[in-house]
Tab-separated table of C-alpha atoms in Angstrom:
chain	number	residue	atom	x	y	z
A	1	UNK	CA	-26.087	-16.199	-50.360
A	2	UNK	CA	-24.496	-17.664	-47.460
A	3	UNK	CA	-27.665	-18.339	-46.204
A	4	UNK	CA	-28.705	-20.321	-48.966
A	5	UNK	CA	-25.503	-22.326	-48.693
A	6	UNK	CA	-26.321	-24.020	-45.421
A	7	UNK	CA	-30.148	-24.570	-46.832
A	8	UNK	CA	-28.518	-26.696	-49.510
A	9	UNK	CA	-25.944	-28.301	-47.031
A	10	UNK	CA	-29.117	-29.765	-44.952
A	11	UNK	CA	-31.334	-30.422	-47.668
A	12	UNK	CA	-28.556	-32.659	-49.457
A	13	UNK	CA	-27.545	-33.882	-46.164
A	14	UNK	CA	-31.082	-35.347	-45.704
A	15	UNK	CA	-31.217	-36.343	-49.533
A	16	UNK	CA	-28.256	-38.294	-48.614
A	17	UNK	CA	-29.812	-40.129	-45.590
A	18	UNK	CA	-33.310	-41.051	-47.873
A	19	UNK	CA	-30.885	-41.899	-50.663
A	20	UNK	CA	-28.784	-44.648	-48.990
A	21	UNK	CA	-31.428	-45.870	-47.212
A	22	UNK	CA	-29.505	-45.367	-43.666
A	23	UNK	CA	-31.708	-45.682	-40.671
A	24	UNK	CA	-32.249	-44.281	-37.523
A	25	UNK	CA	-29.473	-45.495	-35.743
A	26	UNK	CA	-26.955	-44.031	-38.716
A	27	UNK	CA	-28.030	-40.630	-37.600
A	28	UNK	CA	-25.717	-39.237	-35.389
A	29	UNK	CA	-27.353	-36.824	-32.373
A	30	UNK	CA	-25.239	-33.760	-33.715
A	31	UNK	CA	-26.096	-33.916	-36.971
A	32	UNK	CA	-29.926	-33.771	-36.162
A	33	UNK	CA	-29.242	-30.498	-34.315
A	34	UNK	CA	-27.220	-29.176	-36.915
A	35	UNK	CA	-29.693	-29.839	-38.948
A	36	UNK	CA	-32.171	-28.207	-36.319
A	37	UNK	CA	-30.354	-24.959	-36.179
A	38	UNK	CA	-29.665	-24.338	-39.808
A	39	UNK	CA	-33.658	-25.090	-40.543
A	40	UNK	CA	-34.449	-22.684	-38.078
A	41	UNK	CA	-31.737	-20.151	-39.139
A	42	UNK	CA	-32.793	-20.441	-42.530
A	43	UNK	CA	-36.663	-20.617	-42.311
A	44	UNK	CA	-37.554	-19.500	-39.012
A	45	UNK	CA	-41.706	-20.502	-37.822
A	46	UNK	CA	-41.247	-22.364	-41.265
A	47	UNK	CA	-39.218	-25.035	-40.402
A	48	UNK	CA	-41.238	-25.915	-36.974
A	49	UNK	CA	-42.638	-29.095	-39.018
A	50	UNK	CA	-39.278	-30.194	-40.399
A	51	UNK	CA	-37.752	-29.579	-36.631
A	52	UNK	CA	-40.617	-31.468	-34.965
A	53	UNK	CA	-39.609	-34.394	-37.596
A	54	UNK	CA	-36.217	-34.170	-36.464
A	55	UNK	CA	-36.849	-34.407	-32.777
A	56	UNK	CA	-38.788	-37.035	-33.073
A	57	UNK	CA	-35.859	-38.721	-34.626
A	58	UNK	CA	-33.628	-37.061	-31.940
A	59	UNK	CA	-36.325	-38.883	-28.988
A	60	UNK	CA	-36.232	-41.837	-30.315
A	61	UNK	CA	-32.336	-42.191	-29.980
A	62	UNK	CA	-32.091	-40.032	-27.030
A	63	UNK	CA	-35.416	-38.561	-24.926
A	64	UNK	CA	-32.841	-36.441	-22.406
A	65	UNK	CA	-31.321	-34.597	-25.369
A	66	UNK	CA	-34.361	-33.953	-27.266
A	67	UNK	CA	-35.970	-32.523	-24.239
A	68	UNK	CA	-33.205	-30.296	-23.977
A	69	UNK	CA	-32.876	-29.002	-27.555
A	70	UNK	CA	-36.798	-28.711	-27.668
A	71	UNK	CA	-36.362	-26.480	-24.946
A	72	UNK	CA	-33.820	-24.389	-26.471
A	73	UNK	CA	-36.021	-24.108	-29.560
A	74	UNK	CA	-38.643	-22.976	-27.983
A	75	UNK	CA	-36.361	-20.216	-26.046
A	76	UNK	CA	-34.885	-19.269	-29.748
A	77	UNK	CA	-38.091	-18.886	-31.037
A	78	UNK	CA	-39.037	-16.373	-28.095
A	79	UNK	CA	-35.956	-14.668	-28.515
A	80	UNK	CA	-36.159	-13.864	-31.901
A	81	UNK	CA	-40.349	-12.485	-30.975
A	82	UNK	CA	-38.669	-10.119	-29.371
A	83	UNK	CA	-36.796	-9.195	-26.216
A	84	UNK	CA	-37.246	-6.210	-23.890
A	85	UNK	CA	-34.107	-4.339	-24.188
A	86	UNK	CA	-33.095	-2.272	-21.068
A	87	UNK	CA	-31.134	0.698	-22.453
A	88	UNK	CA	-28.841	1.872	-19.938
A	89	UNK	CA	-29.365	0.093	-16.554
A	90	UNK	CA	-31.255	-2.670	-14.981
A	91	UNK	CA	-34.710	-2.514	-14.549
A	92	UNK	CA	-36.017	-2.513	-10.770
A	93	UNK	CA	-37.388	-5.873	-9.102
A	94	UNK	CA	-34.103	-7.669	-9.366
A	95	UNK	CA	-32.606	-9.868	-6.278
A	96	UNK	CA	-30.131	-7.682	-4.078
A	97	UNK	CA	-27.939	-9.986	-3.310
A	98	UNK	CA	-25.010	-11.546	-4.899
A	99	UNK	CA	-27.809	-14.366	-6.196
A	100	UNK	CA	-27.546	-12.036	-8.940
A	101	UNK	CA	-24.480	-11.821	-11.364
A	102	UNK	CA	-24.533	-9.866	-13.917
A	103	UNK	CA	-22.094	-10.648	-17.250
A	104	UNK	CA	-20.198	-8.410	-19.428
A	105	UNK	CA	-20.146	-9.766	-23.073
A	106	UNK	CA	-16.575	-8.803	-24.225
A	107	UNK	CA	-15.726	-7.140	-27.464
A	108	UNK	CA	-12.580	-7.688	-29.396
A	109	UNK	CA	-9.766	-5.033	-28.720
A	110	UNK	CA	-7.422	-2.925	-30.891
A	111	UNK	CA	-4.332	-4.290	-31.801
A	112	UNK	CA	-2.856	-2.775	-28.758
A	113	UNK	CA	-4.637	-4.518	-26.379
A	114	UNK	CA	-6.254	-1.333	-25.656
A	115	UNK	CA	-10.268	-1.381	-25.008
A	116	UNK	CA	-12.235	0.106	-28.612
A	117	UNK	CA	-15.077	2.709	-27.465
A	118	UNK	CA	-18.111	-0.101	-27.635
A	119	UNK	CA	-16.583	-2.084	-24.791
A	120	UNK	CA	-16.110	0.546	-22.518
A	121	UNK	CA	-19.447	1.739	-23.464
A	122	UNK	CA	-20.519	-1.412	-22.266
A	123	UNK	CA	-18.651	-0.959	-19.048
A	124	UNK	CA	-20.072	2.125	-18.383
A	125	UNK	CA	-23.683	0.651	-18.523
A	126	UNK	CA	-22.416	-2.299	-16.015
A	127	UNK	CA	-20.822	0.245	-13.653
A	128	UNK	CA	-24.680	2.407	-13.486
A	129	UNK	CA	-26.228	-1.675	-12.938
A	130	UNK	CA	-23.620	-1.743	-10.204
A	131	UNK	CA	-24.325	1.146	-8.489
A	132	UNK	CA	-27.857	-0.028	-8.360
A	133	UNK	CA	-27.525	-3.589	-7.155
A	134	UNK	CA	-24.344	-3.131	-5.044
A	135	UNK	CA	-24.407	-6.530	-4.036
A	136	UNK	CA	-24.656	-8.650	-7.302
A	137	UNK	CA	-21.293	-9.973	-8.787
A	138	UNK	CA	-20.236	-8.848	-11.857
A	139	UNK	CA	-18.235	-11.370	-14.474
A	140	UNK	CA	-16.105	-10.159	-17.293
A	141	UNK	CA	-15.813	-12.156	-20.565
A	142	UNK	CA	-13.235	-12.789	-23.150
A	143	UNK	CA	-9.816	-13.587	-23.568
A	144	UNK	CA	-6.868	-12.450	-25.526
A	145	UNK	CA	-7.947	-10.857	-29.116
A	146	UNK	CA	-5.248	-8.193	-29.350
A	147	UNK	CA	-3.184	-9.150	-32.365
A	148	UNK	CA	0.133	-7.212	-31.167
A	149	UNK	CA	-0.429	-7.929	-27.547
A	150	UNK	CA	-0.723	-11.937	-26.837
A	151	UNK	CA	-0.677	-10.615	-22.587
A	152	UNK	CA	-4.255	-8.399	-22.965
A	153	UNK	CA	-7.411	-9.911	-22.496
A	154	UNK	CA	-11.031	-8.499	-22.897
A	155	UNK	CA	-11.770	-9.232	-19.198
A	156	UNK	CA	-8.750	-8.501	-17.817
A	157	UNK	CA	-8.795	-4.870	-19.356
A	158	UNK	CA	-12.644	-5.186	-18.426
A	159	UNK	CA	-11.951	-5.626	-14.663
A	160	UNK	CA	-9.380	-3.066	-14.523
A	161	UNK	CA	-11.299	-0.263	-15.694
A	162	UNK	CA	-14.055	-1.209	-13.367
A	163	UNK	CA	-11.665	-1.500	-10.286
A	164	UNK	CA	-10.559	2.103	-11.558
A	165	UNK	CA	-14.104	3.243	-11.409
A	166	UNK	CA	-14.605	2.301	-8.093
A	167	UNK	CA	-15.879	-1.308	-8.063
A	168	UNK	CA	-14.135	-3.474	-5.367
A	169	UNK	CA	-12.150	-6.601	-6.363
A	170	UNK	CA	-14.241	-8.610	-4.587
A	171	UNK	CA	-17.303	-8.462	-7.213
A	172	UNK	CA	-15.496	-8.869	-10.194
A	173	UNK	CA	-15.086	-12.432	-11.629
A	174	UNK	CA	-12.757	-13.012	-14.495
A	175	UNK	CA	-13.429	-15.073	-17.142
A	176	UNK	CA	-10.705	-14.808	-20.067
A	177	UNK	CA	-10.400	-17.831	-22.059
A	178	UNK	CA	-13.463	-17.181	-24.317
A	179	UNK	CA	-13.005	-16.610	-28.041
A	180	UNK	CA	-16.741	-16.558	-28.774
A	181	UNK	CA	-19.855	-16.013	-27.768
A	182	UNK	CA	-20.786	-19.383	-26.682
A	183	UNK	CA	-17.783	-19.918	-24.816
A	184	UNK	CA	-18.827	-16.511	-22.696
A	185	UNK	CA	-21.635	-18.630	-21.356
A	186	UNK	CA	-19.916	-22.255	-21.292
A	187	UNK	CA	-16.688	-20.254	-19.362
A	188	UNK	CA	-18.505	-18.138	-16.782
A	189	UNK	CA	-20.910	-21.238	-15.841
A	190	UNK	CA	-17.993	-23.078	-15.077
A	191	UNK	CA	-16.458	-20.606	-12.839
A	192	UNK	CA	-20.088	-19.608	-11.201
A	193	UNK	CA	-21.198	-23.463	-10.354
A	194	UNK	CA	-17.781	-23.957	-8.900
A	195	UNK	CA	-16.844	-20.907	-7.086
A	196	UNK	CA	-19.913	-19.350	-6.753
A	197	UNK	CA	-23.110	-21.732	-5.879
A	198	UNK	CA	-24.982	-18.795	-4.752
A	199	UNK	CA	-25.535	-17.524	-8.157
A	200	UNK	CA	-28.443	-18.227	-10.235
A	201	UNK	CA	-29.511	-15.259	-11.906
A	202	UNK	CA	-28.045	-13.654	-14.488
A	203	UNK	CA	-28.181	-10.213	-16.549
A	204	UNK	CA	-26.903	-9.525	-19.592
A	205	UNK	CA	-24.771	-6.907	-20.182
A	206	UNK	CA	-23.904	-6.161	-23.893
A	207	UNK	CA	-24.760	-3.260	-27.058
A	208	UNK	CA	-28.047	-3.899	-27.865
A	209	UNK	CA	-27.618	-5.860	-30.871
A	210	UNK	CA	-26.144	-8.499	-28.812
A	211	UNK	CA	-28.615	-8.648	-26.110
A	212	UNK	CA	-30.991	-11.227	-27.436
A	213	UNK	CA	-27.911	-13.329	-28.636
A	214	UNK	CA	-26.489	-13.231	-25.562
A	215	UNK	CA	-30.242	-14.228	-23.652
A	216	UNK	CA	-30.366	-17.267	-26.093
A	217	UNK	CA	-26.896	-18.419	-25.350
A	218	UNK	CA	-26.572	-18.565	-21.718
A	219	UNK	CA	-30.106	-19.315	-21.354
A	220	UNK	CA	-29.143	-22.350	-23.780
A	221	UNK	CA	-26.361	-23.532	-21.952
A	222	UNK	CA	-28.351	-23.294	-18.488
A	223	UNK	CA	-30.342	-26.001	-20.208
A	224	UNK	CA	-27.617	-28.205	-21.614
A	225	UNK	CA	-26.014	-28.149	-18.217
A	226	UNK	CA	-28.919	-28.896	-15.943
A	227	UNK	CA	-29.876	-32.625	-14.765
A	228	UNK	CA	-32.956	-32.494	-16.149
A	229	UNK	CA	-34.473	-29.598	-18.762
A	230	UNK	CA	-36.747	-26.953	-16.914
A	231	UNK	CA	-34.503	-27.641	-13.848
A	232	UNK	CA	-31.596	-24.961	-14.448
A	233	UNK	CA	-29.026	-23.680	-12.017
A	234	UNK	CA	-29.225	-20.457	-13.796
A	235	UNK	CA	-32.058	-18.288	-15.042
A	236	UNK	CA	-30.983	-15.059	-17.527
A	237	UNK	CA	-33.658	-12.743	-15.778
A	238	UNK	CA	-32.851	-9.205	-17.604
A	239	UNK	CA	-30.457	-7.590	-19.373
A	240	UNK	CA	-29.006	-3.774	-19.411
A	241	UNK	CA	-27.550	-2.729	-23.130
A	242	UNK	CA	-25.425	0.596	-24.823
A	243	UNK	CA	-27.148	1.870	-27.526
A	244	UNK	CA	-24.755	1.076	-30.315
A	245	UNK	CA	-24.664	3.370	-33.512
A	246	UNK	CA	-23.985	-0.287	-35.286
A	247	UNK	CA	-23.907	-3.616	-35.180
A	248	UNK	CA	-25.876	-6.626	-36.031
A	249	UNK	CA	-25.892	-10.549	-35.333
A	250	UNK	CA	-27.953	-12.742	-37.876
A	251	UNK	CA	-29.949	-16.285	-37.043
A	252	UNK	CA	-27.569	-18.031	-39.031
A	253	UNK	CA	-24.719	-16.940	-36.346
A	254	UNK	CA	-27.457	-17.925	-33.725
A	255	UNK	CA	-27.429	-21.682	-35.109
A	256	UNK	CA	-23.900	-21.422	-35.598
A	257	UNK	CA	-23.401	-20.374	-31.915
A	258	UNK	CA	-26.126	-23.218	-30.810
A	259	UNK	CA	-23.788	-25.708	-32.707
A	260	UNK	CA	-20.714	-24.797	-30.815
A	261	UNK	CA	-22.404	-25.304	-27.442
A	262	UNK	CA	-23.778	-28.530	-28.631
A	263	UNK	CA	-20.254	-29.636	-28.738
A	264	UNK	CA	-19.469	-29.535	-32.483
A	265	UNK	CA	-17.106	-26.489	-33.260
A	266	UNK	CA	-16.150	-27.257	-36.563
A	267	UNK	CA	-19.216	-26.589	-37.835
A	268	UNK	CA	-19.506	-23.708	-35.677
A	269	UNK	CA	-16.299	-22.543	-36.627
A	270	UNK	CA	-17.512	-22.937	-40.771
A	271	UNK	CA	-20.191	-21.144	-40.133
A	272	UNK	CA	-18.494	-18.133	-38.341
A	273	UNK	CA	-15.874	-17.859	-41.084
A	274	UNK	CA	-18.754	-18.103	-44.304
A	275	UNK	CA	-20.686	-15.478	-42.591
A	276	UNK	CA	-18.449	-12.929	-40.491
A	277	UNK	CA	-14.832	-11.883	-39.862
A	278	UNK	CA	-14.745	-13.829	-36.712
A	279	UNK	CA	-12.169	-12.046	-35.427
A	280	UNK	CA	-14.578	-9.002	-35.976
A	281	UNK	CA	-17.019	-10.538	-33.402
A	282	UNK	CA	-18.653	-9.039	-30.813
């Protein structure tokens, strides 16, 4: 059903643009990539012809952006193919040095502020992927979801469980203002081009569900951020994932997660709230 609801929001948005007779130039750029994501969300390989339509729409006003978010189409698409999961730890072949960070995707905590079992599940997977590339940096996401403790944050509870399983200060980066997913990846870039300029190659670390979300997300805002599309700073080169008994993230979060990065939260923020307890999120 809620599906459905954003179909009809971009069909009669585009109803509405035929109707009135608007133009080109009464298109706004983030309304053509709403409209982008939600097609996809909603129709997957169907909507490529509808999408190509709206890039072309997208080039015509601006060539830099449309590169970009034909780029990050393309990476959806390949996402949602299919992504080798890596259950456990890091596969071999990876750099050994601290090019490589790898980043924790938080997960909300009890009320507490304590950690619930998936995130330190996810913790223990980062502390094997530590032990095997002792030099890469390690980044902890999320920030303050504990609704009777406004002091606890995912990554600060993150990092101290780490430093208490032997993993020196010195590799851990914190990252704790994120209250999504896309802000994980819009965050720890920050910090990383900053503080870190060695960095360019990330791994996800996350429960399995999560993974490809999490590939599409920082591998979309590596795009947005670079000077030109197909020059990145960062690359998302593996990942490492817990097993998780449940869990599941749908397209239609994807798009809304693509939206948010795009700039538009509102509409990111709708679509969260239709389709999941956001505060529920992993």
């Amino acid at each position: 059903m809620i599906a459905k609801k954003w179909i009809v929001w971009a069909l009669m948005l585009s109803m509405l643009f035929m109707l009135t007779g608007c133009g080109k130039e009464a298109v706004s750029e983030s309304s053509l990539i709403e409209d982008m994501a939600i097609y996809y969300a909603s129709y997957g390989d169907e909507a490529e012809q509808k999408n190509a339509e709206l890039l072309n729409q997208l080039r015509s006003m601006n060539p830099d952006s449309a590169a970009r978010w034909e780029h990050i189409l393309t990476l959806w698409k390949s996402v949602n193919q299919g992504v080798e999961i890596h259950q456990g730890i890091l596969p071999d072949g990876l750099p050994g040095t601290d090019e490589l960070c790898m980043a924790v995707l938080g997960f909300q905590l009890n009320p507490d502020g304590s950690m619930r079992d998936e995130l330190i599940e996810r913790l223990n997977v980062a502390l094997a992927c530590a032990e095997k590339y002792p030099n890469a940096l390690i980044v902890c996401t999320g920030g303050g979801t504990a609704a009777e403790n406004k002091s606890a944050t995912e990554a600060g509870k993150m990092a101290e469980y780490l430093i208490a399983h032997g993993i020196t200060t010195e590799r851990i980066i914190v990252e704790d203002r994120s209250q999504t997913a896309a802000q994980n990846a819009i965050y720890t870039y920050e910090i990383l081009a900053e503080e870190y300029p060695q960095v360019h190659q990330i791994a996800i670390i996350s429960s399995d569900y999560h993974i490809d979300t999490g590939i599409l997300l920082f591998g979309a805002q590596a795009i947005l951020t670079a000077e030109k599309s197909g020059n990145e700073h960062f690359t998302v080169v593996s990942n490492a994932a817990y097993a998780a008994p449940l869990g599941s993230l749908s397209p239609m979060f994807q798009a809304g997660a693509l939206i948010e990065l795009s700039g538009d939260t509102k509409t990111a923020y709708d679509i969260y709230y239709d389709t999941y307890d956001i505060h529920e999120l992993p």
